[in-house]
């Protein structure tokens, strides 16, 4: 009997030890907390009623905005109008409306404010860029994250492989994620033996303190970053003045004041050949006349739109240096105050060389007090590494980045369409906001339309100036109709068994596009090109830009 008691006691001790071991090891249950589309603000899980993703647009509730982003945001229940007041001015938008106002200047709204489940949901594009916050969508985790750009967070590093992040501060809580060695997490606070954390691009939860090495900014879990005071800049209003040969005396004689224009950029300089010669089309009288009108003149350098030449010239440091110095000499020769770099028809393989060239040129030109700008196309690929330009790197080194937001449909397009449909322009801007700061981003707009000619076999088009379009309308007695999708007048007609279509760029369409500068706090506008416009265009652009604070 005594032996039986001893055996039973031993079994109890073993069972208790096993139970203790299992409890100390913790639960192996996997959490399903984030199985559906979720939103985490810093380390806090946001109630599903306070956010939505509809047709690719992200919405945040007015309650969430008021509590976490701007406690001064107001809602007029009677007029169903949301009102934001901040350093950019006063912005108003009604529930269901496709237009809003900023400082009395209208802007378009792609996706309107909606009411859902008793909440007012505001599309983020209306307001998010006015505040020091950043939204990131992690596609493979169906997760929307929000962080503050004016806050420095404590960062923890996992000390080993297979570290469990749990739903709550207990080893018996389900596992949210398993970290590999040297994985980074933001650390927001502590609870008992655990830190409250969130993966940099993922889930939130708790990790035991002894499993993390934590770097605290000034012994705090997070610390406000002092805001840099930037000198307010007048919105850029630039136009390119295209010339394919030496600037003619006739064009110089026609120079007059242009309302609101503060920079003109004649297309004077081109890399000519692999001997590193530069074509010079400049004229001092041209510069002097514009300067007398208070309009700055910038240099312009292109690659002759030659991919092979671009590769040969930019692949060598010495060649880049020679081109830079020759360009600087020409810039100083004519007393120009900045430069615009326009390298087109290039290859993806040469994007880093383009970036390096611009970086090197910028370093030289800025020492001379010269403004540096570069032109980029809209982003086509979802993978930025497959793009012709490293837009983020270019933005880091330049004063301005011009988005050439036109040629949506161009000369070789297989279907007729707008040169720059409003929603297409706005969509391309939104894609670039994570790569180019708004205070460096300049919206490029077209001052031309395309006359599309369709028959049974092919589609052709030709570029038309605004005056040429008006002449066609008048000579043929045509009355265009407003296309609210493209924010343009549209006309079509048949002649000699051929069908013609024109999406018209004029004062109305330009006003809509320039309003995006105001809506998104961009640095200004650049128009292609002088000579294509009707005179009312300059007053229209100036009127819209004058509302920017």
PDB file of N, CA, C and O in Angstrom, residues 174-221:
ATOM      1  N   UNK A 174      -4.287  33.920 -27.392  1.00  0.00           N
ATOM      2  CA  UNK A 174      -3.984  33.425 -28.748  1.00  0.00           C
ATOM      3  C   UNK A 174      -2.836  34.197 -29.403  1.00  0.00           C
ATOM      4  O   UNK A 174      -2.618  35.378 -29.123  1.00  0.00           O
ATOM      5  N   UNK A 175      -2.139  33.512 -30.292  1.00  0.00           N
ATOM      6  CA  UNK A 175      -0.985  34.094 -30.983  1.00  0.00           C
ATOM      7  C   UNK A 175      -1.454  34.856 -32.220  1.00  0.00           C
ATOM      8  O   UNK A 175      -2.109  34.312 -33.100  1.00  0.00           O
ATOM      9  N   UNK A 176      -1.081  36.146 -32.270  1.00  0.00           N
ATOM     10  CA  UNK A 176      -1.439  36.997 -33.409  1.00  0.00           C
ATOM     11  C   UNK A 176      -0.421  36.850 -34.532  1.00  0.00           C
ATOM     12  O   UNK A 176      -0.760  36.781 -35.710  1.00  0.00           O
ATOM     13  N   UNK A 177       0.865  36.812 -34.156  1.00  0.00           N
ATOM     14  CA  UNK A 177       1.934  36.735 -35.154  1.00  0.00           C
ATOM     15  C   UNK A 177       3.165  36.126 -34.510  1.00  0.00           C
ATOM     16  O   UNK A 177       3.343  36.217 -33.289  1.00  0.00           O
ATOM     17  N   UNK A 178       4.021  35.523 -35.331  1.00  0.00           N
ATOM     18  CA  UNK A 178       5.272  34.941 -34.840  1.00  0.00           C
ATOM     19  C   UNK A 178       6.425  35.690 -35.498  1.00  0.00           C
ATOM     20  O   UNK A 178       6.527  35.751 -36.728  1.00  0.00           O
ATOM     21  N   UNK A 179       7.293  36.261 -34.675  1.00  0.00           N
ATOM     22  CA  UNK A 179       8.367  37.099 -35.178  1.00  0.00           C
ATOM     23  C   UNK A 179       9.655  36.309 -35.373  1.00  0.00           C
ATOM     24  O   UNK A 179       9.975  35.429 -34.574  1.00  0.00           O
ATOM     25  N   UNK A 180      10.368  36.677 -36.427  1.00  0.00           N
ATOM     26  CA  UNK A 180      11.703  36.134 -36.638  1.00  0.00           C
ATOM     27  C   UNK A 180      12.725  36.990 -35.896  1.00  0.00           C
ATOM     28  O   UNK A 180      12.437  38.113 -35.471  1.00  0.00           O
ATOM     29  N   UNK A 181      13.922  36.469 -35.756  1.00  0.00           N
ATOM     30  CA  UNK A 181      15.000  37.208 -35.106  1.00  0.00           C
ATOM     31  C   UNK A 181      15.257  38.518 -35.848  1.00  0.00           C
ATOM     32  O   UNK A 181      15.219  38.581 -37.064  1.00  0.00           O
ATOM     33  N   UNK A 182      15.465  39.576 -35.067  1.00  0.00           N
ATOM     34  CA  UNK A 182      15.758  40.928 -35.571  1.00  0.00           C
ATOM     35  C   UNK A 182      14.568  41.597 -36.240  1.00  0.00           C
ATOM     36  O   UNK A 182      14.722  42.617 -36.908  1.00  0.00           O
ATOM     37  N   UNK A 183      13.372  41.050 -36.061  1.00  0.00           N
ATOM     38  CA  UNK A 183      12.179  41.737 -36.553  1.00  0.00           C
ATOM     39  C   UNK A 183      11.945  43.007 -35.744  1.00  0.00           C
ATOM     40  O   UNK A 183      12.222  43.048 -34.537  1.00  0.00           O
ATOM     41  N   UNK A 184      11.442  44.051 -36.409  1.00  0.00           N
ATOM     42  CA  UNK A 184      11.215  45.332 -35.752  1.00  0.00           C
ATOM     43  C   UNK A 184       9.730  45.523 -35.457  1.00  0.00           C
ATOM     44  O   UNK A 184       8.867  45.158 -36.266  1.00  0.00           O
ATOM     45  N   UNK A 185       9.448  46.108 -34.300  1.00  0.00           N
ATOM     46  CA  UNK A 185       8.081  46.466 -33.937  1.00  0.00           C
ATOM     47  C   UNK A 185       8.090  47.840 -33.282  1.00  0.00           C
ATOM     48  O   UNK A 185       9.095  48.259 -32.691  1.00  0.00           O
ATOM     49  N   UNK A 186       6.981  48.566 -33.418  1.00  0.00           N
ATOM     50  CA  UNK A 186       6.806  49.778 -32.629  1.00  0.00           C
ATOM     51  C   UNK A 186       6.361  49.365 -31.228  1.00  0.00           C
ATOM     52  O   UNK A 186       5.574  48.431 -31.059  1.00  0.00           O
ATOM     53  N   UNK A 187       6.856  50.066 -30.230  1.00  0.00           N
ATOM     54  CA  UNK A 187       6.511  49.770 -28.832  1.00  0.00           C
ATOM     55  C   UNK A 187       5.766  50.976 -28.267  1.00  0.00           C
ATOM     56  O   UNK A 187       6.286  52.097 -28.257  1.00  0.00           O
ATOM     57  N   UNK A 188       4.548  50.737 -27.792  1.00  0.00           N
ATOM     58  CA  UNK A 188       3.682  51.845 -27.385  1.00  0.00           C
ATOM     59  C   UNK A 188       3.509  51.967 -25.868  1.00  0.00           C
ATOM     60  O   UNK A 188       3.054  52.994 -25.381  1.00  0.00           O
ATOM     61  N   UNK A 189       3.829  50.903 -25.138  1.00  0.00           N
ATOM     62  CA  UNK A 189       3.645  50.956 -23.697  1.00  0.00           C
ATOM     63  C   UNK A 189       3.927  49.595 -23.079  1.00  0.00           C
ATOM     64  O   UNK A 189       4.448  48.687 -23.738  1.00  0.00           O
ATOM     65  N   UNK A 190       3.595  49.465 -21.818  1.00  0.00           N
ATOM     66  CA  UNK A 190       3.858  48.205 -21.117  1.00  0.00           C
ATOM     67  C   UNK A 190       2.678  47.849 -20.233  1.00  0.00           C
ATOM     68  O   UNK A 190       1.933  48.712 -19.750  1.00  0.00           O
ATOM     69  N   UNK A 191       2.522  46.544 -20.042  1.00  0.00           N
ATOM     70  CA  UNK A 191       1.475  46.026 -19.160  1.00  0.00           C
ATOM     71  C   UNK A 191       2.028  44.788 -18.490  1.00  0.00           C
ATOM     72  O   UNK A 191       2.185  43.739 -19.136  1.00  0.00           O
ATOM     73  N   UNK A 192       2.348  44.897 -17.198  1.00  0.00           N
ATOM     74  CA  UNK A 192       2.939  43.784 -16.484  1.00  0.00           C
ATOM     75  C   UNK A 192       4.265  43.382 -17.097  1.00  0.00           C
ATOM     76  O   UNK A 192       5.168  44.210 -17.273  1.00  0.00           O
ATOM     77  N   UNK A 193       4.382  42.122 -17.473  1.00  0.00           N
ATOM     78  CA  UNK A 193       5.621  41.603 -18.066  1.00  0.00           C
ATOM     79  C   UNK A 193       5.646  41.739 -19.582  1.00  0.00           C
ATOM     80  O   UNK A 193       6.516  41.171 -20.241  1.00  0.00           O
ATOM     81  N   UNK A 194       4.698  42.481 -20.132  1.00  0.00           N
ATOM     82  CA  UNK A 194       4.573  42.571 -21.591  1.00  0.00           C
ATOM     83  C   UNK A 194       4.713  44.012 -22.082  1.00  0.00           C
ATOM     84  O   UNK A 194       4.398  44.965 -21.370  1.00  0.00           O
ATOM     85  N   UNK A 195       5.162  44.153 -23.345  1.00  0.00           N
ATOM     86  CA  UNK A 195       5.090  45.417 -24.076  1.00  0.00           C
ATOM     87  C   UNK A 195       3.900  45.377 -25.030  1.00  0.00           C
ATOM     88  O   UNK A 195       3.596  44.337 -25.629  1.00  0.00           O
ATOM     89  N   UNK A 196       3.229  46.513 -25.155  1.00  0.00           N
ATOM     90  CA  UNK A 196       2.199  46.670 -26.187  1.00  0.00           C
ATOM     91  C   UNK A 196       2.916  47.096 -27.473  1.00  0.00           C
ATOM     92  O   UNK A 196       3.622  48.104 -27.487  1.00  0.00           O
ATOM     93  N   UNK A 197       2.730  46.344 -28.577  1.00  0.00           N
ATOM     94  CA  UNK A 197       3.533  46.565 -29.777  1.00  0.00           C
ATOM     95  C   UNK A 197       2.663  46.491 -31.037  1.00  0.00           C
ATOM     96  O   UNK A 197       1.501  46.077 -30.990  1.00  0.00           O
ATOM     97  N   UNK A 198       3.270  46.895 -32.136  1.00  0.00           N
ATOM     98  CA  UNK A 198       2.678  46.657 -33.451  1.00  0.00           C
ATOM     99  C   UNK A 198       3.788  46.446 -34.468  1.00  0.00           C
ATOM    100  O   UNK A 198       4.809  47.155 -34.442  1.00  0.00           O
ATOM    101  N   UNK A 199       3.623  45.457 -35.328  1.00  0.00           N
ATOM    102  CA  UNK A 199       4.592  45.269 -36.407  1.00  0.00           C
ATOM    103  C   UNK A 199       4.631  46.531 -37.265  1.00  0.00           C
ATOM    104  O   UNK A 199       3.619  47.223 -37.414  1.00  0.00           O
ATOM    105  N   UNK A 200       5.787  46.850 -37.836  1.00  0.00           N
ATOM    106  CA  UNK A 200       5.899  48.061 -38.641  1.00  0.00           C
ATOM    107  C   UNK A 200       4.902  48.067 -39.783  1.00  0.00           C
ATOM    108  O   UNK A 200       4.369  49.113 -40.154  1.00  0.00           O
ATOM    109  N   UNK A 201       4.645  46.887 -40.350  1.00  0.00           N
ATOM    110  CA  UNK A 201       3.694  46.794 -41.456  1.00  0.00           C
ATOM    111  C   UNK A 201       2.661  45.709 -41.177  1.00  0.00           C
ATOM    112  O   UNK A 201       2.264  44.966 -42.068  1.00  0.00           O
ATOM    113  N   UNK A 202       2.227  45.620 -39.925  1.00  0.00           N
ATOM    114  CA  UNK A 202       1.326  44.521 -39.626  1.00  0.00           C
ATOM    115  C   UNK A 202       0.535  44.675 -38.341  1.00  0.00           C
ATOM    116  O   UNK A 202       0.131  45.771 -37.954  1.00  0.00           O
ATOM    117  N   UNK A 203       0.369  43.545 -37.652  1.00  0.00           N
ATOM    118  CA  UNK A 203      -0.595  43.428 -36.578  1.00  0.00           C
ATOM    119  C   UNK A 203      -0.114  44.043 -35.265  1.00  0.00           C
ATOM    120  O   UNK A 203       1.077  44.259 -35.053  1.00  0.00           O
ATOM    121  N   UNK A 204      -1.099  44.261 -34.365  1.00  0.00           N
ATOM    122  CA  UNK A 204      -0.825  44.772 -33.022  1.00  0.00           C
ATOM    123  C   UNK A 204      -1.051  43.664 -31.995  1.00  0.00           C
ATOM    124  O   UNK A 204      -1.856  42.752 -32.213  1.00  0.00           O
ATOM    125  N   UNK A 205      -0.327  43.757 -30.879  1.00  0.00           N
ATOM    126  CA  UNK A 205      -0.478  42.758 -29.839  1.00  0.00           C
ATOM    127  C   UNK A 205       0.496  42.992 -28.698  1.00  0.00           C
ATOM    128  O   UNK A 205       0.948  44.124 -28.471  1.00  0.00           O
ATOM    129  N   UNK A 206       0.842  41.896 -27.992  1.00  0.00           N
ATOM    130  CA  UNK A 206       1.718  41.988 -26.819  1.00  0.00           C
ATOM    131  C   UNK A 206       2.866  40.991 -26.944  1.00  0.00           C
ATOM    132  O   UNK A 206       2.673  39.869 -27.410  1.00  0.00           O
ATOM    133  N   UNK A 207       4.045  41.408 -26.517  1.00  0.00           N
ATOM    134  CA  UNK A 207       5.222  40.536 -26.487  1.00  0.00           C
ATOM    135  C   UNK A 207       5.885  40.671 -25.123  1.00  0.00           C
ATOM    136  O   UNK A 207       5.989  41.772 -24.569  1.00  0.00           O
ATOM    137  N   UNK A 208       6.358  39.533 -24.586  1.00  0.00           N
ATOM    138  CA  UNK A 208       7.023  39.560 -23.284  1.00  0.00           C
ATOM    139  C   UNK A 208       8.257  40.455 -23.344  1.00  0.00           C
ATOM    140  O   UNK A 208       9.008  40.453 -24.317  1.00  0.00           O
ATOM    141  N   UNK A 209       8.472  41.200 -22.274  1.00  0.00           N
ATOM    142  CA  UNK A 209       9.548  42.194 -22.242  1.00  0.00           C
ATOM    143  C   UNK A 209      10.928  41.582 -22.448  1.00  0.00           C
ATOM    144  O   UNK A 209      11.794  42.182 -23.092  1.00  0.00           O
ATOM    145  N   UNK A 210      11.126  40.383 -21.902  1.00  0.00           N
ATOM    146  CA  UNK A 210      12.467  39.796 -21.988  1.00  0.00           C
ATOM    147  C   UNK A 210      12.790  39.267 -23.386  1.00  0.00           C
ATOM    148  O   UNK A 210      13.886  38.764 -23.626  1.00  0.00           O
ATOM    149  N   UNK A 211      11.836  39.388 -24.312  1.00  0.00           N
ATOM    150  CA  UNK A 211      12.066  38.912 -25.669  1.00  0.00           C
ATOM    151  C   UNK A 211      12.371  40.049 -26.655  1.00  0.00           C
ATOM    152  O   UNK A 211      12.592  39.810 -27.830  1.00  0.00           O
ATOM    153  N   UNK A 212      12.375  41.300 -26.133  1.00  0.00           N
ATOM    154  CA  UNK A 212      12.603  42.461 -27.004  1.00  0.00           C
ATOM    155  C   UNK A 212      13.726  43.333 -26.475  1.00  0.00           C
ATOM    156  O   UNK A 212      13.848  43.546 -25.259  1.00  0.00           O
ATOM    157  N   UNK A 213      14.538  43.834 -27.391  1.00  0.00           N
ATOM    158  CA  UNK A 213      15.459  44.932 -27.096  1.00  0.00           C
ATOM    159  C   UNK A 213      14.790  46.208 -27.561  1.00  0.00           C
ATOM    160  O   UNK A 213      14.468  46.349 -28.746  1.00  0.00           O
ATOM    161  N   UNK A 214      14.578  47.162 -26.660  1.00  0.00           N
ATOM    162  CA  UNK A 214      13.783  48.343 -26.982  1.00  0.00           C
ATOM    163  C   UNK A 214      14.634  49.600 -26.915  1.00  0.00           C
ATOM    164  O   UNK A 214      15.375  49.828 -25.948  1.00  0.00           O
ATOM    165  N   UNK A 215      14.531  50.418 -27.982  1.00  0.00           N
ATOM    166  CA  UNK A 215      15.171  51.727 -28.022  1.00  0.00           C
ATOM    167  C   UNK A 215      14.095  52.781 -27.792  1.00  0.00           C
ATOM    168  O   UNK A 215      13.174  52.923 -28.585  1.00  0.00           O
ATOM    169  N   UNK A 216      14.230  53.512 -26.683  1.00  0.00           N
ATOM    170  CA  UNK A 216      13.243  54.526 -26.335  1.00  0.00           C
ATOM    171  C   UNK A 216      13.760  55.911 -26.715  1.00  0.00           C
ATOM    172  O   UNK A 216      14.875  56.279 -26.351  1.00  0.00           O
ATOM    173  N   UNK A 217      12.973  56.706 -27.456  1.00  0.00           N
ATOM    174  CA  UNK A 217      13.391  58.086 -27.733  1.00  0.00           C
ATOM    175  C   UNK A 217      13.294  58.923 -26.469  1.00  0.00           C
ATOM    176  O   UNK A 217      12.202  59.203 -25.977  1.00  0.00           O
ATOM    177  N   UNK A 218      14.450  59.291 -25.923  1.00  0.00           N
ATOM    178  CA  UNK A 218      14.505  60.099 -24.693  1.00  0.00           C
ATOM    179  C   UNK A 218      13.676  59.474 -23.575  1.00  0.00           C
ATOM    180  O   UNK A 218      12.925  60.141 -22.849  1.00  0.00           O
ATOM    181  N   UNK A 219      13.801  58.135 -23.457  1.00  0.00           N
ATOM    182  CA  UNK A 219      13.157  57.378 -22.382  1.00  0.00           C
ATOM    183  C   UNK A 219      11.624  57.470 -22.405  1.00  0.00           C
ATOM    184  O   UNK A 219      10.963  57.347 -21.379  1.00  0.00           O
ATOM    185  N   UNK A 220      11.082  57.674 -23.589  1.00  0.00           N
ATOM    186  CA  UNK A 220       9.631  57.690 -23.738  1.00  0.00           C
ATOM    187  C   UNK A 220       9.254  56.697 -24.831  1.00  0.00           C
ATOM    188  O   UNK A 220      10.041  56.424 -25.732  1.00  0.00           O
ATOM    189  N   UNK A 221       8.011  56.203 -24.742  1.00  0.00           N
ATOM    190  CA  UNK A 221       7.573  55.268 -25.772  1.00  0.00           C
ATOM    191  C   UNK A 221       7.305  55.993 -27.094  1.00  0.00           C
ATOM    192  O   UNK A 221       7.463  55.419 -28.162  1.00  0.00           O
TER     193      UNK A 221
END
